[in-house]
Amino acid sequence: MASSPCGNSNFDSGLEIKTRSVEQTLIPLVSQITTLINHKDKPKKSERTLAAIHRVGQAVSVAVGRFVAVGEAIAGENQELKDEMGQACFEARRAGDAIAQLTDVGSVLPTQSDGCVTVFSERTGMVKAARLLLSSVTKVLVLADRIVIKQIITSRNKVLVTLDHLERVSTFQEFVQIFSQFGNEMVEFAHLTGDRQNDLKDEKKKARMAAARAVLEKCTMMLLTASKTCLRHPDCESARINKDAVFHRMRCALEQVIEIVTEARSCGENKILPTSIYNGIKDFKSSVECLRENLYSSSPQSVGSQLEALVERTEDFTDSAYTSHEQRQAILSVCQLARQDTQQLMNAWIEAQSVHAKEATEDMEVAILKTCQSVGELRRELHKVAVGRASDLLKVHGEQLPLRALKAGGAEGNIEAVAEYSRKLTEQKEQLVETCRLLCHVSGSEPLEITCVHAEETFHVIGPQIMSAAQTLALHPSSKIAKENLEVFCEAWESQLGDMALLLREINDVFEGRRGDKRPYLSLPRPGKHMANLKTVKAVKLDAEEQTSMAKLGLELRLLSSDVDTEVEKWQDQEHDIVRQSQSLASMAYNMHLFTRGEGLLKTTLDLFHQAEVLSEEGLQLCSALRTFSTQLVDGEKSAVMTEMEKLVALCQQLQMGAKTPVQGKTATFQKVDSSIQTARGILAVVVSVLPFCNKLNKKYKSERSSLGSPHDWRERQDASTPVKEEGALNSMNSNGFGVKSMEQHMAGLNLLESK
């Protein structure tokens, strides 16, 4: 009972605690009651101890009284829960009064000669009162939690009604009015579901909720431009298909959220995730290792069948057209080794059973070790194949050639080109979908499996949507809204590629046992190094509302961090100063992103400001590396790099000054947090734009230096027009890195529709 209010066998089994908030509310009460019960075991107590017990008992009674008053107020506002809540409150008040009576000093006998008071043991009564109190308080909390669920359902219903109205509008004026209402309702729904996601105890449910909310976030932007395109081109079939797909996906995501919060079992929910190879290996090893404890817990035939089922699932790898011959042979060889080791284990096992051995024999111990080793090797081989393929795909598809070609073909009205590059995008989509499926097999945790499935579904759905948007633009090449619509879907695709890069990093972390921990330079600044100017700052934590408002900035920072990592991987010289400084900046920015979610190493605003100061110092080190690098360049190229470096210097100095400036009060602290994250975002945006440019020049410099003999010759042979072209390319890439445009930008552009 002391360990958990849910762990008692006599506790109401119908009151499963599913949220952290309910659990955390009960922990202090459990602690107090445990103290009272333990003291009831001792018949004699000093007056001091007795007074302390009395204070605890009275405190519990008063706290329960206040708690019950809140519960009764909730019951008054929610008639459907009035009877249940009223009964639970009555029982809680009765139990609180009983505990107060059992700890009343007046109920004990006078002090004896030894200075102690004899107390008749009422342990049975205290235990009974404690159980009643915990059960009734938990019931009140669970009933109150139903109110939260009701709020989410009500919010979802409002969104659905407005969504139906949006789907049926026929005029632009009506659309603007309803979409404005829809946007407000979606913001409310996002806040409610975000709080619920953070409160859930079940990590699988949290992952499913995160996936559904990600769909809603991206689809809100798509719905806006797809609807505008349909209104502008009402007779265009591809525009209608594009719009219908967005509405359908939004409704599915809304339904999934409700299934999670209500634990409903719809047809969609009955679709259980296929067993991953990782889980299959884990279960198989568990079965094998259990033989050390009990030779007769299962049969040799069942373990053999378990291995065959596991090997059969590796066909997702070996049957893939994208798996090389060498990779396929390596997987098949490890599978064959696992079969041989398992057969040796089965032989030793049967022999041990035949002589009625009570524990595993020495031959069995050796066979168990070899079998576990071979299936462990199988997991490593499959991980290497899946992660290697995903990394290669992200590098290849990072160029976004089919997307650029579709945009160009659509803008030119070239239907044949759009059809050709749609086929190429379909091939790319199929590769990504299959790769997500392989990553699911080796992800290493159920939440990551869910994220892999979400990525697979996203690529599967967005691919055809991009094609329909491109077809619409090809049919109406002068339509600005059709062009904007295609851009939004392409950005969603690019955003999902960024999410996949993060997923890949998390899968690697789990495989290597880091469980998401970052590299050493991500840790908090060393004590004393950055404290001098921050002594007057009070460390505080962001509340739920502030974390929600930080979520978008944090997402932008996460995507930019991923973009930096992607660009860094393209450098041949991984020890280059520019590479090392950029890696460090990306990791610190990722840590700041985790702060906006209430996770990671940065726990308070003071931690965040420390990290911001360190990030600014690292950024200035990168500026120094860029200055050194620019000395090798010709004038035009040097000017382009120096321009970006000056932007970086200004942002780093701004971040440094902001981090050192003391503030007082919650509002000022929140504004400082917002400013720090925005400035860090600006720094990473510059880094993302400058990395590919410097990488290209670095390769070019090395190549031409080797053929021309010296850097001086190389600089003199550059074409004068090249620097201008490269600088333009550099400026065009200097974006914020966020996947889709903000709703505000889209809303501001609504009035342009009538003129297009």
PDB file of N, CA, C and O in Angstrom, residues 604-641:
ATOM      1  N   THR A 604      14.987  24.082 -15.901  1.00  0.00           N
ATOM      2  CA  THR A 604      14.443  25.385 -15.537  1.00  0.00           C
ATOM      3  C   THR A 604      14.863  26.432 -16.552  1.00  0.00           C
ATOM      4  O   THR A 604      15.732  26.192 -17.396  1.00  0.00           O
ATOM      5  N   THR A 605      14.261  27.624 -16.432  1.00  0.00           N
ATOM      6  CA  THR A 605      14.637  28.713 -17.340  1.00  0.00           C
ATOM      7  C   THR A 605      16.097  29.105 -17.150  1.00  0.00           C
ATOM      8  O   THR A 605      16.771  29.497 -18.110  1.00  0.00           O
ATOM      9  N   LEU A 606      16.597  29.000 -15.929  1.00  0.00           N
ATOM     10  CA  LEU A 606      18.003  29.318 -15.691  1.00  0.00           C
ATOM     11  C   LEU A 606      18.909  28.373 -16.468  1.00  0.00           C
ATOM     12  O   LEU A 606      19.917  28.797 -17.066  1.00  0.00           O
ATOM     13  N   ASP A 607      18.544  27.079 -16.495  1.00  0.00           N
ATOM     14  CA  ASP A 607      19.298  26.109 -17.302  1.00  0.00           C
ATOM     15  C   ASP A 607      19.287  26.515 -18.774  1.00  0.00           C
ATOM     16  O   ASP A 607      20.306  26.432 -19.465  1.00  0.00           O
ATOM     17  N   LEU A 608      18.113  26.949 -19.242  1.00  0.00           N
ATOM     18  CA  LEU A 608      17.991  27.353 -20.647  1.00  0.00           C
ATOM     19  C   LEU A 608      18.886  28.541 -20.951  1.00  0.00           C
ATOM     20  O   LEU A 608      19.570  28.575 -21.984  1.00  0.00           O
ATOM     21  N   PHE A 609      18.922  29.536 -20.057  1.00  0.00           N
ATOM     22  CA  PHE A 609      19.743  30.725 -20.303  1.00  0.00           C
ATOM     23  C   PHE A 609      21.228  30.371 -20.278  1.00  0.00           C
ATOM     24  O   PHE A 609      22.024  30.918 -21.041  1.00  0.00           O
ATOM     25  N   HIS A 610      21.611  29.441 -19.394  1.00  0.00           N
ATOM     26  CA  HIS A 610      23.000  28.954 -19.399  1.00  0.00           C
ATOM     27  C   HIS A 610      23.330  28.340 -20.758  1.00  0.00           C
ATOM     28  O   HIS A 610      24.375  28.612 -21.356  1.00  0.00           O
ATOM     29  N   GLN A 611      22.429  27.475 -21.239  1.00  0.00           N
ATOM     30  CA  GLN A 611      22.661  26.802 -22.511  1.00  0.00           C
ATOM     31  C   GLN A 611      22.724  27.801 -23.658  1.00  0.00           C
ATOM     32  O   GLN A 611      23.532  27.667 -24.580  1.00  0.00           O
ATOM     33  N   ALA A 612      21.880  28.844 -23.596  1.00  0.00           N
ATOM     34  CA  ALA A 612      21.885  29.874 -24.634  1.00  0.00           C
ATOM     35  C   ALA A 612      23.228  30.592 -24.680  1.00  0.00           C
ATOM     36  O   ALA A 612      23.761  30.892 -25.761  1.00  0.00           O
ATOM     37  N   GLU A 613      23.789  30.865 -23.500  1.00  0.00           N
ATOM     38  CA  GLU A 613      25.089  31.549 -23.461  1.00  0.00           C
ATOM     39  C   GLU A 613      26.188  30.667 -24.052  1.00  0.00           C
ATOM     40  O   GLU A 613      27.044  31.132 -24.808  1.00  0.00           O
ATOM     41  N   VAL A 614      26.151  29.381 -23.708  1.00  0.00           N
ATOM     42  CA  VAL A 614      27.147  28.453 -24.273  1.00  0.00           C
ATOM     43  C   VAL A 614      26.970  28.342 -25.791  1.00  0.00           C
ATOM     44  O   VAL A 614      27.948  28.306 -26.546  1.00  0.00           O
ATOM     45  N   LEU A 615      25.711  28.294 -26.243  1.00  0.00           N
ATOM     46  CA  LEU A 615      25.444  28.210 -27.682  1.00  0.00           C
ATOM     47  C   LEU A 615      25.993  29.435 -28.406  1.00  0.00           C
ATOM     48  O   LEU A 615      26.566  29.325 -29.494  1.00  0.00           O
ATOM     49  N   SER A 616      25.840  30.613 -27.797  1.00  0.00           N
ATOM     50  CA  SER A 616      26.350  31.833 -28.437  1.00  0.00           C
ATOM     51  C   SER A 616      27.875  31.790 -28.542  1.00  0.00           C
ATOM     52  O   SER A 616      28.453  32.210 -29.552  1.00  0.00           O
ATOM     53  N   GLU A 617      28.537  31.268 -27.497  1.00  0.00           N
ATOM     54  CA  GLU A 617      29.998  31.140 -27.543  1.00  0.00           C
ATOM     55  C   GLU A 617      30.427  30.170 -28.645  1.00  0.00           C
ATOM     56  O   GLU A 617      31.399  30.402 -29.367  1.00  0.00           O
ATOM     57  N   GLU A 618      29.695  29.066 -28.765  1.00  0.00           N
ATOM     58  CA  GLU A 618      30.000  28.081 -29.807  1.00  0.00           C
ATOM     59  C   GLU A 618      29.782  28.689 -31.186  1.00  0.00           C
ATOM     60  O   GLU A 618      30.533  28.428 -32.130  1.00  0.00           O
ATOM     61  N   GLY A 619      28.725  29.520 -31.317  1.00  0.00           N
ATOM     62  CA  GLY A 619      28.457  30.198 -32.587  1.00  0.00           C
ATOM     63  C   GLY A 619      29.578  31.144 -32.972  1.00  0.00           C
ATOM     64  O   GLY A 619      29.953  31.243 -34.152  1.00  0.00           O
ATOM     65  N   LEU A 620      30.132  31.852 -31.985  1.00  0.00           N
ATOM     66  CA  LEU A 620      31.251  32.759 -32.270  1.00  0.00           C
ATOM     67  C   LEU A 620      32.498  31.976 -32.679  1.00  0.00           C
ATOM     68  O   LEU A 620      33.302  32.440 -33.508  1.00  0.00           O
ATOM     69  N   GLN A 621      32.653  30.762 -32.109  1.00  0.00           N
ATOM     70  CA  GLN A 621      33.756  29.897 -32.549  1.00  0.00           C
ATOM     71  C   GLN A 621      33.575  29.492 -34.010  1.00  0.00           C
ATOM     72  O   GLN A 621      34.543  29.422 -34.778  1.00  0.00           O
ATOM     73  N   LEU A 622      32.318  29.220 -34.396  1.00  0.00           N
ATOM     74  CA  LEU A 622      32.045  28.899 -35.799  1.00  0.00           C
ATOM     75  C   LEU A 622      32.368  30.091 -36.693  1.00  0.00           C
ATOM     76  O   LEU A 622      32.893  29.917 -37.798  1.00  0.00           O
ATOM     77  N   CYS A 623      32.048  31.300 -36.232  1.00  0.00           N
ATOM     78  CA  CYS A 623      32.378  32.503 -37.005  1.00  0.00           C
ATOM     79  C   CYS A 623      33.880  32.588 -37.246  1.00  0.00           C
ATOM     80  O   CYS A 623      34.332  32.949 -38.347  1.00  0.00           O
ATOM     81  N   SER A 624      34.651  32.254 -36.221  1.00  0.00           N
ATOM     82  CA  SER A 624      36.113  32.259 -36.357  1.00  0.00           C
ATOM     83  C   SER A 624      36.564  31.241 -37.404  1.00  0.00           C
ATOM     84  O   SER A 624      37.450  31.517 -38.232  1.00  0.00           O
ATOM     85  N   ALA A 625      35.925  30.047 -37.389  1.00  0.00           N
ATOM     86  CA  ALA A 625      36.264  29.015 -38.377  1.00  0.00           C
ATOM     87  C   ALA A 625      35.890  29.461 -39.789  1.00  0.00           C
ATOM     88  O   ALA A 625      36.615  29.196 -40.762  1.00  0.00           O
ATOM     89  N   LEU A 626      34.757  30.155 -39.924  1.00  0.00           N
ATOM     90  CA  LEU A 626      34.333  30.656 -41.243  1.00  0.00           C
ATOM     91  C   LEU A 626      35.286  31.731 -41.747  1.00  0.00           C
ATOM     92  O   LEU A 626      35.583  31.797 -42.946  1.00  0.00           O
ATOM     93  N   ARG A 627      35.762  32.585 -40.831  1.00  0.00           N
ATOM     94  CA  ARG A 627      36.699  33.635 -41.235  1.00  0.00           C
ATOM     95  C   ARG A 627      37.993  33.016 -41.764  1.00  0.00           C
ATOM     96  O   ARG A 627      38.527  33.434 -42.794  1.00  0.00           O
ATOM     97  N   THR A 628      38.472  31.996 -41.055  1.00  0.00           N
ATOM     98  CA  THR A 628      39.691  31.299 -41.508  1.00  0.00           C
ATOM     99  C   THR A 628      39.459  30.642 -42.867  1.00  0.00           C
ATOM    100  O   THR A 628      40.307  30.714 -43.764  1.00  0.00           O
ATOM    101  N   PHE A 629      38.311  29.999 -43.017  1.00  0.00           N
ATOM    102  CA  PHE A 629      37.980  29.327 -44.277  1.00  0.00           C
ATOM    103  C   PHE A 629      37.907  30.322 -45.436  1.00  0.00           C
ATOM    104  O   PHE A 629      38.324  30.030 -46.555  1.00  0.00           O
ATOM    105  N   SER A 630      37.390  31.530 -45.172  1.00  0.00           N
ATOM    106  CA  SER A 630      37.185  32.517 -46.248  1.00  0.00           C
ATOM    107  C   SER A 630      38.487  33.047 -46.817  1.00  0.00           C
ATOM    108  O   SER A 630      38.506  33.595 -47.920  1.00  0.00           O
ATOM    109  N   THR A 631      39.603  32.904 -46.073  1.00  0.00           N
ATOM    110  CA  THR A 631      40.887  33.404 -46.582  1.00  0.00           C
ATOM    111  C   THR A 631      41.342  32.634 -47.816  1.00  0.00           C
ATOM    112  O   THR A 631      42.218  33.105 -48.554  1.00  0.00           O
ATOM    113  N   GLN A 632      40.750  31.458 -48.054  1.00  0.00           N
ATOM    114  CA  GLN A 632      41.142  30.643 -49.207  1.00  0.00           C
ATOM    115  C   GLN A 632      40.331  30.978 -50.455  1.00  0.00           C
ATOM    116  O   GLN A 632      40.588  30.426 -51.523  1.00  0.00           O
ATOM    117  N   LEU A 633      39.332  31.847 -50.313  1.00  0.00           N
ATOM    118  CA  LEU A 633      38.359  32.042 -51.385  1.00  0.00           C
ATOM    119  C   LEU A 633      38.660  33.282 -52.211  1.00  0.00           C
ATOM    120  O   LEU A 633      39.346  34.211 -51.761  1.00  0.00           O
ATOM    121  N   VAL A 634      38.084  33.311 -53.416  1.00  0.00           N
ATOM    122  CA  VAL A 634      38.173  34.506 -54.258  1.00  0.00           C
ATOM    123  C   VAL A 634      37.209  35.553 -53.726  1.00  0.00           C
ATOM    124  O   VAL A 634      36.361  35.277 -52.882  1.00  0.00           O
ATOM    125  N   ASP A 635      37.303  36.753 -54.226  1.00  0.00           N
ATOM    126  CA  ASP A 635      36.596  37.892 -53.637  1.00  0.00           C
ATOM    127  C   ASP A 635      35.090  37.685 -53.528  1.00  0.00           C
ATOM    128  O   ASP A 635      34.500  37.921 -52.473  1.00  0.00           O
ATOM    129  N   GLY A 636      34.450  37.273 -54.636  1.00  0.00           N
ATOM    130  CA  GLY A 636      32.992  37.132 -54.616  1.00  0.00           C
ATOM    131  C   GLY A 636      32.528  36.082 -53.627  1.00  0.00           C
ATOM    132  O   GLY A 636      31.575  36.287 -52.865  1.00  0.00           O
ATOM    133  N   GLU A 637      33.193  34.927 -53.620  1.00  0.00           N
ATOM    134  CA  GLU A 637      32.824  33.849 -52.709  1.00  0.00           C
ATOM    135  C   GLU A 637      33.135  34.228 -51.266  1.00  0.00           C
ATOM    136  O   GLU A 637      32.367  33.939 -50.345  1.00  0.00           O
ATOM    137  N   LYS A 638      34.272  34.899 -51.088  1.00  0.00           N
ATOM    138  CA  LYS A 638      34.639  35.351 -49.752  1.00  0.00           C
ATOM    139  C   LYS A 638      33.598  36.324 -49.211  1.00  0.00           C
ATOM    140  O   LYS A 638      33.203  36.257 -48.043  1.00  0.00           O
ATOM    141  N   SER A 639      33.122  37.200 -50.090  1.00  0.00           N
ATOM    142  CA  SER A 639      32.111  38.181 -49.683  1.00  0.00           C
ATOM    143  C   SER A 639      30.820  37.489 -49.237  1.00  0.00           C
ATOM    144  O   SER A 639      30.196  37.889 -48.243  1.00  0.00           O
ATOM    145  N   ALA A 640      30.428  36.434 -49.972  1.00  0.00           N
ATOM    146  CA  ALA A 640      29.197  35.711 -49.622  1.00  0.00           C
ATOM    147  C   ALA A 640      29.319  35.051 -48.252  1.00  0.00           C
ATOM    148  O   ALA A 640      28.400  35.123 -47.428  1.00  0.00           O
ATOM    149  N   VAL A 641      30.469  34.407 -47.997  1.00  0.00           N
ATOM    150  CA  VAL A 641      30.672  33.755 -46.705  1.00  0.00           C
ATOM    151  C   VAL A 641      30.749  34.782 -45.581  1.00  0.00           C
ATOM    152  O   VAL A 641      30.168  34.605 -44.506  1.00  0.00           O
TER     153      VAL A 641
END
